[in-house]
Tab-separated table of C-alpha atoms in Angstrom:
chain	number	residue	atom	x	y	z
A	1	UNK	CA	-18.891	-7.479	-27.813
A	2	UNK	CA	-18.361	-6.567	-31.498
A	3	UNK	CA	-20.064	-3.217	-31.171
A	4	UNK	CA	-17.492	-2.477	-28.303
A	5	UNK	CA	-14.463	-3.844	-29.911
A	6	UNK	CA	-13.408	-0.677	-31.764
A	7	UNK	CA	-13.813	1.657	-28.700
A	8	UNK	CA	-12.168	-0.654	-26.335
A	9	UNK	CA	-9.063	-1.156	-28.966
A	10	UNK	CA	-8.656	2.140	-29.755
A	11	UNK	CA	-8.662	3.469	-25.932
A	12	UNK	CA	-6.318	0.635	-24.945
A	13	UNK	CA	-3.627	0.415	-27.877
A	14	UNK	CA	-4.630	3.451	-29.914
A	15	UNK	CA	-4.625	3.543	-33.590
A	16	UNK	CA	-1.197	2.584	-34.791
A	17	UNK	CA	-0.825	2.619	-38.598
A	18	UNK	CA	0.680	-0.761	-38.808
A	19	UNK	CA	-1.380	-2.498	-36.230
A	20	UNK	CA	-0.332	-3.795	-32.995
A	21	UNK	CA	3.099	-5.801	-33.339
A	22	UNK	CA	2.814	-9.580	-32.489
A	23	UNK	CA	5.492	-9.697	-29.970
A	24	UNK	CA	3.840	-6.820	-27.822
A	25	UNK	CA	0.589	-8.765	-28.089
A	26	UNK	CA	2.315	-11.449	-27.153
A	27	UNK	CA	4.146	-9.974	-24.077
A	28	UNK	CA	0.533	-8.795	-22.826
A	29	UNK	CA	-1.111	-12.288	-23.453
A	30	UNK	CA	0.117	-13.935	-20.055
A	31	UNK	CA	-2.300	-14.729	-17.293
A	32	UNK	CA	-1.941	-14.040	-13.569
A	33	UNK	CA	0.572	-16.449	-12.345
A	34	UNK	CA	1.909	-17.051	-8.767
A	35	UNK	CA	5.754	-17.727	-8.628
A	36	UNK	CA	6.857	-21.171	-7.677
A	37	UNK	CA	9.342	-19.742	-5.360
A	38	UNK	CA	7.434	-17.032	-3.480
A	39	UNK	CA	3.838	-18.329	-3.225
A	40	UNK	CA	2.348	-14.655	-2.854
A	41	UNK	CA	4.222	-12.988	-5.601
A	42	UNK	CA	2.808	-13.046	-9.185
A	43	UNK	CA	5.584	-13.819	-12.293
A	44	UNK	CA	5.789	-11.251	-15.183
A	45	UNK	CA	7.621	-13.050	-18.285
A	46	UNK	CA	8.255	-10.143	-20.302
A	47	UNK	CA	7.986	-6.079	-20.442
A	48	UNK	CA	4.981	-4.559	-20.680
A	49	UNK	CA	2.087	-6.022	-18.316
A	50	UNK	CA	3.711	-4.608	-15.023
A	51	UNK	CA	1.317	-1.671	-15.202
A	52	UNK	CA	-1.255	-4.224	-14.530
A	53	UNK	CA	0.720	-6.593	-12.743
A	54	UNK	CA	2.272	-4.562	-10.151
A	55	UNK	CA	-0.882	-2.683	-9.016
A	56	UNK	CA	-2.402	-5.925	-8.572
A	57	UNK	CA	0.592	-6.933	-6.789
A	58	UNK	CA	0.517	-4.398	-4.415
A	59	UNK	CA	-3.588	-4.590	-3.545
A	60	UNK	CA	-2.604	-8.403	-3.233
A	61	UNK	CA	0.060	-7.834	-0.730
A	62	UNK	CA	-2.664	-5.493	1.153
A	63	UNK	CA	-4.851	-8.206	1.376
A	64	UNK	CA	-2.235	-10.707	2.820
A	65	UNK	CA	-0.444	-8.622	5.207
A	66	UNK	CA	-3.265	-6.749	6.796
A	67	UNK	CA	-6.509	-8.884	6.285
A	68	UNK	CA	-5.424	-12.183	6.781
A	69	UNK	CA	-5.260	-14.127	10.048
A	70	UNK	CA	-2.252	-16.273	9.418
A	71	UNK	CA	1.161	-14.563	10.755
A	72	UNK	CA	3.300	-16.355	8.087
A	73	UNK	CA	2.183	-14.444	5.107
A	74	UNK	CA	4.300	-15.708	2.624
A	75	UNK	CA	2.859	-19.038	2.605
A	76	UNK	CA	-0.443	-19.823	0.839
A	77	UNK	CA	-1.852	-22.790	-0.178
A	78	UNK	CA	-3.139	-23.317	-3.743
A	79	UNK	CA	-6.894	-22.331	-2.265
A	80	UNK	CA	-5.623	-19.251	-0.452
A	81	UNK	CA	-3.754	-18.032	-3.960
A	82	UNK	CA	-7.470	-18.355	-5.481
A	83	UNK	CA	-8.942	-16.697	-2.830
A	84	UNK	CA	-6.288	-13.774	-2.418
A	85	UNK	CA	-6.167	-13.084	-6.057
A	86	UNK	CA	-9.843	-13.196	-6.881
A	87	UNK	CA	-10.873	-11.009	-3.812
A	88	UNK	CA	-8.304	-8.532	-4.916
A	89	UNK	CA	-9.364	-8.492	-9.034
A	90	UNK	CA	-12.882	-7.643	-7.246
A	91	UNK	CA	-11.856	-4.901	-5.333
A	92	UNK	CA	-10.363	-3.070	-8.009
A	93	UNK	CA	-13.302	-3.631	-9.990
A	94	UNK	CA	-15.654	-1.817	-7.365
A	95	UNK	CA	-13.126	0.570	-7.119
A	96	UNK	CA	-13.365	1.704	-10.634
A	97	UNK	CA	-17.266	1.212	-10.585
A	98	UNK	CA	-18.536	4.594	-11.394
A	99	UNK	CA	-22.348	3.652	-10.725
A	100	UNK	CA	-23.658	0.342	-9.183
A	101	UNK	CA	-26.812	0.968	-10.991
A	102	UNK	CA	-24.726	-0.200	-14.412
A	103	UNK	CA	-23.214	-2.983	-12.976
A	104	UNK	CA	-20.134	-4.705	-13.379
A	105	UNK	CA	-18.495	-6.059	-16.558
A	106	UNK	CA	-16.371	-9.108	-17.077
A	107	UNK	CA	-14.722	-9.815	-20.326
A	108	UNK	CA	-14.101	-13.554	-20.820
A	109	UNK	CA	-13.972	-15.822	-23.605
A	110	UNK	CA	-16.678	-16.835	-25.973
A	111	UNK	CA	-18.334	-20.460	-25.151
A	112	UNK	CA	-15.936	-23.040	-26.788
A	113	UNK	CA	-13.455	-20.175	-27.674
A	114	UNK	CA	-10.787	-20.783	-24.725
A	115	UNK	CA	-7.332	-20.891	-26.527
A	116	UNK	CA	-6.287	-23.412	-23.803
A	117	UNK	CA	-7.592	-26.124	-26.281
A	118	UNK	CA	-5.968	-24.784	-29.076
A	119	UNK	CA	-2.326	-23.678	-28.214
A	120	UNK	CA	-0.103	-26.255	-29.393
A	121	UNK	CA	2.243	-27.029	-26.391
A	122	UNK	CA	-0.471	-27.249	-23.888
A	123	UNK	CA	-1.381	-31.125	-22.886
A	124	UNK	CA	-4.539	-32.659	-22.739
A	125	UNK	CA	-4.269	-32.487	-19.183
A	126	UNK	CA	-4.018	-28.981	-19.047
A	127	UNK	CA	-7.004	-28.583	-21.590
A	128	UNK	CA	-9.059	-30.606	-19.019
A	129	UNK	CA	-8.739	-27.540	-16.527
A	130	UNK	CA	-12.104	-26.415	-17.879
A	131	UNK	CA	-14.172	-29.211	-16.536
A	132	UNK	CA	-11.273	-30.168	-13.501
A	133	UNK	CA	-9.883	-26.833	-12.001
A	134	UNK	CA	-6.254	-27.187	-11.058
A	135	UNK	CA	-4.205	-24.379	-9.445
A	136	UNK	CA	-1.589	-23.026	-11.474
A	137	UNK	CA	0.909	-23.550	-8.839
A	138	UNK	CA	0.646	-27.516	-8.703
A	139	UNK	CA	1.358	-27.764	-12.810
A	140	UNK	CA	4.671	-28.364	-14.185
A	141	UNK	CA	6.438	-25.115	-14.932
A	142	UNK	CA	6.959	-26.400	-18.559
A	143	UNK	CA	3.181	-26.719	-18.833
A	144	UNK	CA	2.299	-23.606	-16.830
A	145	UNK	CA	4.165	-21.071	-19.061
A	146	UNK	CA	2.483	-21.424	-22.503
A	147	UNK	CA	-1.004	-21.026	-20.544
A	148	UNK	CA	0.509	-17.619	-19.397
A	149	UNK	CA	2.269	-16.360	-22.714
A	150	UNK	CA	1.040	-18.512	-25.358
A	151	UNK	CA	-0.936	-16.010	-27.857
A	152	UNK	CA	1.376	-16.691	-31.400
A	153	UNK	CA	-1.697	-18.689	-32.512
A	154	UNK	CA	-4.364	-16.841	-31.482
A	155	UNK	CA	-3.115	-13.322	-32.643
A	156	UNK	CA	-4.496	-9.816	-32.098
A	157	UNK	CA	-7.418	-10.150	-34.383
A	158	UNK	CA	-8.635	-13.358	-33.145
A	159	UNK	CA	-8.450	-12.586	-29.588
A	160	UNK	CA	-10.529	-9.664	-30.105
A	161	UNK	CA	-13.260	-12.056	-32.231
A	162	UNK	CA	-13.722	-14.498	-29.405
A	163	UNK	CA	-14.465	-12.268	-26.460
A	164	UNK	CA	-17.516	-12.203	-24.460
A	165	UNK	CA	-18.882	-9.398	-22.034
A	166	UNK	CA	-21.148	-10.091	-19.127
A	167	UNK	CA	-22.818	-8.068	-16.996
A	168	UNK	CA	-23.317	-8.574	-12.736
A	169	UNK	CA	-25.363	-5.953	-10.976
A	170	UNK	CA	-24.634	-6.781	-6.805
A	171	UNK	CA	-21.339	-6.932	-5.225
A	172	UNK	CA	-21.816	-10.405	-3.847
A	173	UNK	CA	-22.572	-11.925	-7.647
A	174	UNK	CA	-19.393	-9.840	-9.265
A	175	UNK	CA	-17.296	-11.963	-6.347
A	176	UNK	CA	-18.799	-15.171	-6.934
A	177	UNK	CA	-18.604	-14.457	-10.919
A	178	UNK	CA	-14.664	-13.337	-10.550
A	179	UNK	CA	-14.254	-16.599	-8.070
A	180	UNK	CA	-15.610	-18.841	-11.034
A	181	UNK	CA	-13.316	-17.426	-13.679
A	182	UNK	CA	-10.127	-17.834	-11.657
A	183	UNK	CA	-8.824	-20.158	-14.461
A	184	UNK	CA	-9.691	-17.594	-16.936
A	185	UNK	CA	-7.619	-14.941	-15.061
A	186	UNK	CA	-4.602	-17.518	-14.695
A	187	UNK	CA	-4.710	-18.729	-18.352
A	188	UNK	CA	-3.604	-17.214	-21.447
A	189	UNK	CA	-4.612	-13.613	-21.705
A	190	UNK	CA	-5.799	-13.604	-18.390
A	191	UNK	CA	-4.349	-9.980	-17.910
A	192	UNK	CA	-5.862	-8.314	-21.031
A	193	UNK	CA	-9.165	-10.136	-19.944
A	194	UNK	CA	-8.987	-8.292	-16.626
A	195	UNK	CA	-7.916	-5.149	-18.260
A	196	UNK	CA	-10.981	-4.960	-20.572
A	197	UNK	CA	-13.277	-5.626	-17.735
A	198	UNK	CA	-11.678	-2.829	-15.666
A	199	UNK	CA	-12.686	-0.600	-18.676
A	200	UNK	CA	-16.009	-1.796	-19.588
A	201	UNK	CA	-17.009	-1.433	-15.791
A	202	UNK	CA	-15.446	2.109	-15.507
A	203	UNK	CA	-17.196	2.920	-18.803
A	204	UNK	CA	-15.079	4.139	-21.846
A	205	UNK	CA	-16.396	7.689	-22.065
A	206	UNK	CA	-15.789	8.124	-18.127
A	207	UNK	CA	-12.170	7.161	-18.954
A	208	UNK	CA	-11.982	9.326	-21.878
A	209	UNK	CA	-13.016	12.189	-19.617
A	210	UNK	CA	-10.063	11.606	-17.129
A	211	UNK	CA	-7.420	11.274	-19.539
A	212	UNK	CA	-5.555	14.390	-20.107
A	213	UNK	CA	-4.643	13.488	-23.513
A	214	UNK	CA	-7.389	11.202	-25.145
A	215	UNK	CA	-5.025	10.245	-28.313
A	216	UNK	CA	-2.758	8.703	-25.649
A	217	UNK	CA	-3.400	5.172	-25.680
A	218	UNK	CA	-3.539	3.221	-22.301
A	219	UNK	CA	-0.883	0.795	-23.915
A	220	UNK	CA	1.931	2.185	-25.947
A	221	UNK	CA	1.933	0.268	-29.040
A	222	UNK	CA	5.148	0.891	-29.899
A	223	UNK	CA	6.988	-0.180	-26.820
A	224	UNK	CA	4.284	-1.944	-25.007
A	225	UNK	CA	4.446	-0.021	-21.614
A	226	UNK	CA	1.338	1.248	-19.505
A	227	UNK	CA	0.475	4.587	-19.147
A	228	UNK	CA	0.267	6.655	-16.094
A	229	UNK	CA	-3.589	7.005	-16.624
A	230	UNK	CA	-3.629	3.210	-16.436
A	231	UNK	CA	-1.384	2.757	-13.227
A	232	UNK	CA	-3.687	5.672	-11.569
A	233	UNK	CA	-7.196	3.781	-12.998
A	234	UNK	CA	-5.967	0.431	-10.898
A	235	UNK	CA	-4.838	2.279	-8.098
A	236	UNK	CA	-7.448	5.083	-7.360
A	237	UNK	CA	-10.193	3.961	-9.711
A	238	UNK	CA	-9.815	7.182	-11.669
A	239	UNK	CA	-7.866	7.328	-15.050
A	240	UNK	CA	-6.165	10.544	-14.491
A	241	UNK	CA	-2.999	11.476	-15.949
A	242	UNK	CA	-1.419	13.456	-13.426
A	243	UNK	CA	0.295	12.301	-10.157
A	244	UNK	CA	-0.237	15.286	-8.182
A	245	UNK	CA	-2.912	16.151	-5.378
A	246	UNK	CA	-6.250	17.993	-6.835
A	247	UNK	CA	-6.406	19.827	-10.070
A	248	UNK	CA	-4.532	22.349	-11.352
A	249	UNK	CA	-5.082	25.329	-13.970
A	250	UNK	CA	-2.742	25.426	-16.899
A	251	UNK	CA	-3.230	28.047	-19.437
A	252	UNK	CA	-6.673	28.088	-18.972
A	253	UNK	CA	-6.796	24.068	-19.341
A	254	UNK	CA	-7.801	21.974	-15.940
A	255	UNK	CA	-5.463	19.605	-15.258
A	256	UNK	CA	-6.631	16.536	-13.280
A	257	UNK	CA	-5.104	14.987	-10.255
A	258	UNK	CA	-5.469	12.564	-7.480
A	259	UNK	CA	-8.690	13.654	-5.188
A	260	UNK	CA	-8.162	11.434	-2.047
A	261	UNK	CA	-5.589	9.303	-0.237
A	262	UNK	CA	-5.024	6.226	-2.165
A	263	UNK	CA	-4.917	2.652	-0.465
A	264	UNK	CA	-1.620	1.662	-1.748
A	265	UNK	CA	0.901	4.318	-2.768
A	266	UNK	CA	3.127	5.485	-5.873
A	267	UNK	CA	6.708	6.583	-5.994
A	268	UNK	CA	8.479	7.326	-8.959
A	269	UNK	CA	12.213	7.763	-9.971
A	270	UNK	CA	11.280	10.609	-12.442
A	271	UNK	CA	10.534	12.714	-9.443
A	272	UNK	CA	14.364	12.405	-8.319
A	273	UNK	CA	15.075	13.637	-11.957
A	274	UNK	CA	12.952	16.683	-11.318
A	275	UNK	CA	10.239	15.366	-14.170
A	276	UNK	CA	7.291	15.477	-11.608
A	277	UNK	CA	6.394	15.557	-8.226
A	278	UNK	CA	3.975	12.969	-6.618
A	279	UNK	CA	1.226	14.274	-4.162
A	280	UNK	CA	0.752	13.144	-0.698
A	281	UNK	CA	-2.635	11.328	-1.504
A	282	UNK	CA	-0.032	8.865	-3.549
A	283	UNK	CA	3.087	9.418	-1.250
A	284	UNK	CA	1.103	8.783	1.915
A	285	UNK	CA	-1.254	5.771	1.062
A	286	UNK	CA	-3.403	3.947	3.863
A	287	UNK	CA	-1.062	1.019	3.756
A	288	UNK	CA	2.493	0.713	3.672
A	289	UNK	CA	3.078	-0.668	0.254
A	290	UNK	CA	4.202	1.763	-2.729
A	291	UNK	CA	4.434	0.789	-6.573
A	292	UNK	CA	7.976	2.295	-7.686
A	293	UNK	CA	8.385	3.680	-10.992
A	294	UNK	CA	11.276	3.638	-13.202
A	295	UNK	CA	11.713	4.708	-16.549
A	296	UNK	CA	10.525	1.304	-17.981
A	297	UNK	CA	9.068	-0.525	-15.497
A	298	UNK	CA	7.235	-0.919	-12.064
A	299	UNK	CA	7.632	-2.958	-8.863
A	300	UNK	CA	6.607	-2.847	-5.594
A	301	UNK	CA	8.261	-1.668	-1.952
A	302	UNK	CA	6.480	-2.512	1.177
A	303	UNK	CA	6.691	-3.318	4.835
A	304	UNK	CA	4.419	-4.203	7.737
A	305	UNK	CA	5.419	-1.023	9.583
A	306	UNK	CA	1.875	0.904	9.813
A	307	UNK	CA	3.429	3.829	11.640
A	308	UNK	CA	4.859	4.954	8.291
A	309	UNK	CA	1.672	5.723	7.071
A	310	UNK	CA	0.270	6.982	10.285
A	311	UNK	CA	-0.880	10.727	10.825
A	312	UNK	CA	1.666	13.407	9.748
A	313	UNK	CA	4.122	14.637	12.882
A	314	UNK	CA	4.423	18.646	13.300
A	315	UNK	CA	7.781	18.402	11.644
A	316	UNK	CA	6.315	16.188	8.410
A	317	UNK	CA	3.554	18.797	7.919
A	318	UNK	CA	6.129	21.656	8.224
A	319	UNK	CA	8.442	19.992	5.498
A	320	UNK	CA	5.384	19.434	3.148
A	321	UNK	CA	4.153	23.111	3.582
A	322	UNK	CA	7.738	24.425	3.199
A	323	UNK	CA	8.020	22.585	0.190
A	324	UNK	CA	4.614	23.511	-1.144
A	325	UNK	CA	6.250	27.305	-1.506
A	326	UNK	CA	9.552	25.852	-2.769
A	327	UNK	CA	7.916	23.965	-6.066
A	328	UNK	CA	11.125	23.908	-8.108
A	329	UNK	CA	12.784	21.703	-5.133
A	330	UNK	CA	15.471	23.585	-4.408
A	331	UNK	CA	15.601	23.080	-0.853
A	332	UNK	CA	15.073	26.484	0.028
A	333	UNK	CA	12.516	29.509	-0.319
A	334	UNK	CA	13.372	33.474	-0.657
A	335	UNK	CA	13.117	35.022	2.426
A	336	UNK	CA	9.849	37.164	1.561
A	337	UNK	CA	7.745	33.843	2.088
A	338	UNK	CA	9.003	32.988	5.195
A	339	UNK	CA	5.988	35.174	6.573
A	340	UNK	CA	3.524	32.887	4.339
A	341	UNK	CA	5.028	29.885	5.473
A	342	UNK	CA	5.154	30.491	9.143
A	343	UNK	CA	1.401	31.613	8.850
A	344	UNK	CA	0.616	28.608	6.891
A	345	UNK	CA	1.826	26.251	10.185
A	346	UNK	CA	0.025	28.625	12.568
A	347	UNK	CA	3.457	29.676	14.048
A	348	UNK	CA	3.602	33.380	15.230
A	349	UNK	CA	4.110	35.542	12.244
A	350	UNK	CA	4.439	39.261	13.765
A	351	UNK	CA	6.475	41.314	11.668
A	352	UNK	CA	8.896	41.766	14.165
A	353	UNK	CA	9.521	38.053	14.938
A	354	UNK	CA	9.500	37.062	11.312
A	355	UNK	CA	12.644	39.560	10.794
A	356	UNK	CA	14.257	38.245	13.994
A	357	UNK	CA	13.969	34.475	12.658
A	358	UNK	CA	15.129	35.701	8.814
A	359	UNK	CA	18.265	36.966	10.693
A	360	UNK	CA	18.916	33.702	12.568
A	361	UNK	CA	18.274	31.620	9.646
A	362	UNK	CA	20.273	33.765	6.953
A	363	UNK	CA	22.697	35.250	8.928
A	364	UNK	CA	24.950	36.044	5.938
A	365	UNK	CA	22.158	37.740	4.215
A	366	UNK	CA	21.986	35.596	1.082
A	367	UNK	CA	17.983	36.315	0.986
A	368	UNK	CA	17.186	32.864	1.123
A	369	UNK	CA	15.947	30.297	3.978
A	370	UNK	CA	16.868	26.777	3.707
A	371	UNK	CA	14.725	23.758	4.476
A	372	UNK	CA	17.130	22.187	7.067
A	373	UNK	CA	17.788	25.357	9.525
A	374	UNK	CA	14.036	26.048	9.483
A	375	UNK	CA	12.960	22.529	10.655
A	376	UNK	CA	15.492	22.679	13.522
A	377	UNK	CA	14.499	26.005	14.646
A	378	UNK	CA	10.587	25.300	15.170
A	379	UNK	CA	10.777	21.473	15.229
A	380	UNK	CA	13.928	20.513	16.714
A	381	UNK	CA	12.119	17.152	18.138
A	382	UNK	CA	11.992	14.865	14.973
A	383	UNK	CA	10.789	11.954	16.973
A	384	UNK	CA	7.888	11.155	14.090
A	385	UNK	CA	6.891	7.892	15.858
A	386	UNK	CA	8.601	6.074	13.007
A	387	UNK	CA	10.964	3.236	14.602
A	388	UNK	CA	14.586	3.602	14.026
A	389	UNK	CA	14.952	0.701	11.564
A	390	UNK	CA	12.204	-1.878	10.152
A	391	UNK	CA	12.307	-4.682	7.810
A	392	UNK	CA	11.416	-4.215	4.167
A	393	UNK	CA	10.885	-6.141	1.104
A	394	UNK	CA	11.171	-5.580	-2.782
A	395	UNK	CA	9.255	-7.213	-5.387
A	396	UNK	CA	10.007	-7.273	-8.888
A	397	UNK	CA	7.869	-9.306	-11.167
A	398	UNK	CA	9.988	-9.776	-14.323
A	399	UNK	CA	11.545	-13.073	-13.999
A	400	UNK	CA	15.074	-11.995	-15.386
A	401	UNK	CA	15.390	-9.037	-13.218
A	402	UNK	CA	15.650	-11.663	-10.139
A	403	UNK	CA	18.396	-13.411	-8.946
A	404	UNK	CA	18.528	-16.980	-11.054
A	405	UNK	CA	15.236	-15.846	-12.524
A	406	UNK	CA	13.450	-16.566	-9.831
A	407	UNK	CA	10.723	-14.223	-8.697
A	408	UNK	CA	11.494	-13.479	-4.733
A	409	UNK	CA	11.091	-10.959	-2.581
A	410	UNK	CA	14.295	-9.055	-1.734
A	411	UNK	CA	14.447	-8.509	2.164
A	412	UNK	CA	16.170	-5.763	3.572
A	413	UNK	CA	16.345	-3.192	6.675
A	414	UNK	CA	15.501	0.411	6.429
A	415	UNK	CA	16.627	3.280	8.564
A	416	UNK	CA	14.726	6.599	8.088
A	417	UNK	CA	16.645	9.340	9.725
A	418	UNK	CA	16.486	12.825	10.649
A	419	UNK	CA	17.879	15.793	8.599
A	420	UNK	CA	21.165	15.867	10.340
A	421	UNK	CA	23.908	14.141	8.191
A	422	UNK	CA	23.408	10.410	8.506
A	423	UNK	CA	25.973	8.550	10.516
A	424	UNK	CA	25.081	5.148	8.183
A	425	UNK	CA	25.576	5.888	4.128
A	426	UNK	CA	24.628	2.848	2.050
A	427	UNK	CA	24.955	2.535	-1.431
A	428	UNK	CA	23.204	5.125	-4.050
A	429	UNK	CA	20.851	3.020	-6.228
A	430	UNK	CA	17.849	3.565	-8.403
A	431	UNK	CA	15.333	1.750	-5.372
A	432	UNK	CA	16.718	4.347	-2.681
A	433	UNK	CA	17.022	7.477	-5.091
A	434	UNK	CA	13.168	6.475	-5.915
A	435	UNK	CA	12.202	6.213	-1.792
A	436	UNK	CA	14.408	9.397	-1.175
A	437	UNK	CA	11.397	11.160	-2.813
A	438	UNK	CA	9.162	10.224	0.337
A	439	UNK	CA	12.003	9.891	2.806
A	440	UNK	CA	14.980	12.054	2.153
A	441	UNK	CA	17.489	10.425	4.507
A	442	UNK	CA	16.413	6.718	4.319
A	443	UNK	CA	19.165	4.227	4.048
A	444	UNK	CA	18.760	0.403	2.986
A	445	UNK	CA	20.988	-2.249	4.022
A	446	UNK	CA	19.423	-5.347	1.815
A	447	UNK	CA	20.516	-9.209	2.792
A	448	UNK	CA	21.259	-9.487	-1.009
A	449	UNK	CA	24.626	-8.968	-2.449
A	450	UNK	CA	23.187	-7.087	-5.061
A	451	UNK	CA	20.566	-4.255	-4.621
A	452	UNK	CA	16.947	-5.254	-6.010
A	453	UNK	CA	16.375	-4.103	-9.467
A	454	UNK	CA	13.888	-1.185	-10.304
A	455	UNK	CA	13.717	-2.419	-13.946
């Protein structure tokens, strides 16, 4: 892999003047480890690798919730954990592959170079996992964690000197190979090995052509967090830097966005703070699973309620179209744009009728049309097909963000109300503010004493 090392390192880590810090590399040097308290949840030991772990968790949940016959989705045997993780990793590698003719790249340890045998706190029994595979959940936690974190002895430079790249051409071979590497994925540096596999499968040049700022690395070398391009690459297969729908022109520059409906969604607290606007392709995915972004971390919100991702109701379409004429998210448009909105929604838009509607929606002659009255006038029946309430779950992989540091889903009930004043008011939390960017009048009732944390 030596000839590719510099390009991969530059793309992933940038060119930090002082090199990548020991602490940041150590934070990223964990494997994919299942929680002992929640058998379908992956653990994250320290801040940073959520940019890879949260998307993997979202796709894992999609496969467990909707592709498995078992009704008890929170229970998995060790063999089922292995199959679920490996099929998820294969699925993402398939989604990023630009051309099947170039094949799929898998980055693993060079023969005899696995760090399992050299990390000081690993017992002899654990070093034998090469010959006698043993699922992670069957190992005592004190032996499991060094495998997951561990790379003080390995170090950044040495890690890159002991990598081996192998290429497979067919999807069937890919799935078989990924499965055979299960203990590599869950061991030391498994997250980075998978990330490098994704990058080489996608192609370094292809990624550079999609990233808006080619000088921005996928992992920030100072703070250790993953970029939006990295998150988008894993969710959609494209390393674009923006979350809006389609491409935009700005000062003669083409800014690439998301081009088709994603399998799992993405919502961010940054939108509630008006820093960005997530498009419908990420807000309305194929499955009711959303990665939630805070300023520093990624978690996952999900439900089994498929009606949440059904086709848009007329009122939902009207809201989306109205808001497209209100890019500042003011909740209103100038009355001069009312005719355009009505035309876009195929409503009667004869000038006399538009004038009549203006006088009705703006009786005080303020020159603006508010979203709420507009929707009530044309779409008074707000039945969107979404049930009044449904069970929801929140996943945060960071151990310290969970009660008693046990990674477990937080259960709750969601109520998605109409745009009239809701009867129920729950507290104002970051999770709720994030979800309100999709459902403005959502209310959340959690079964725990404290609301789940976005950080």
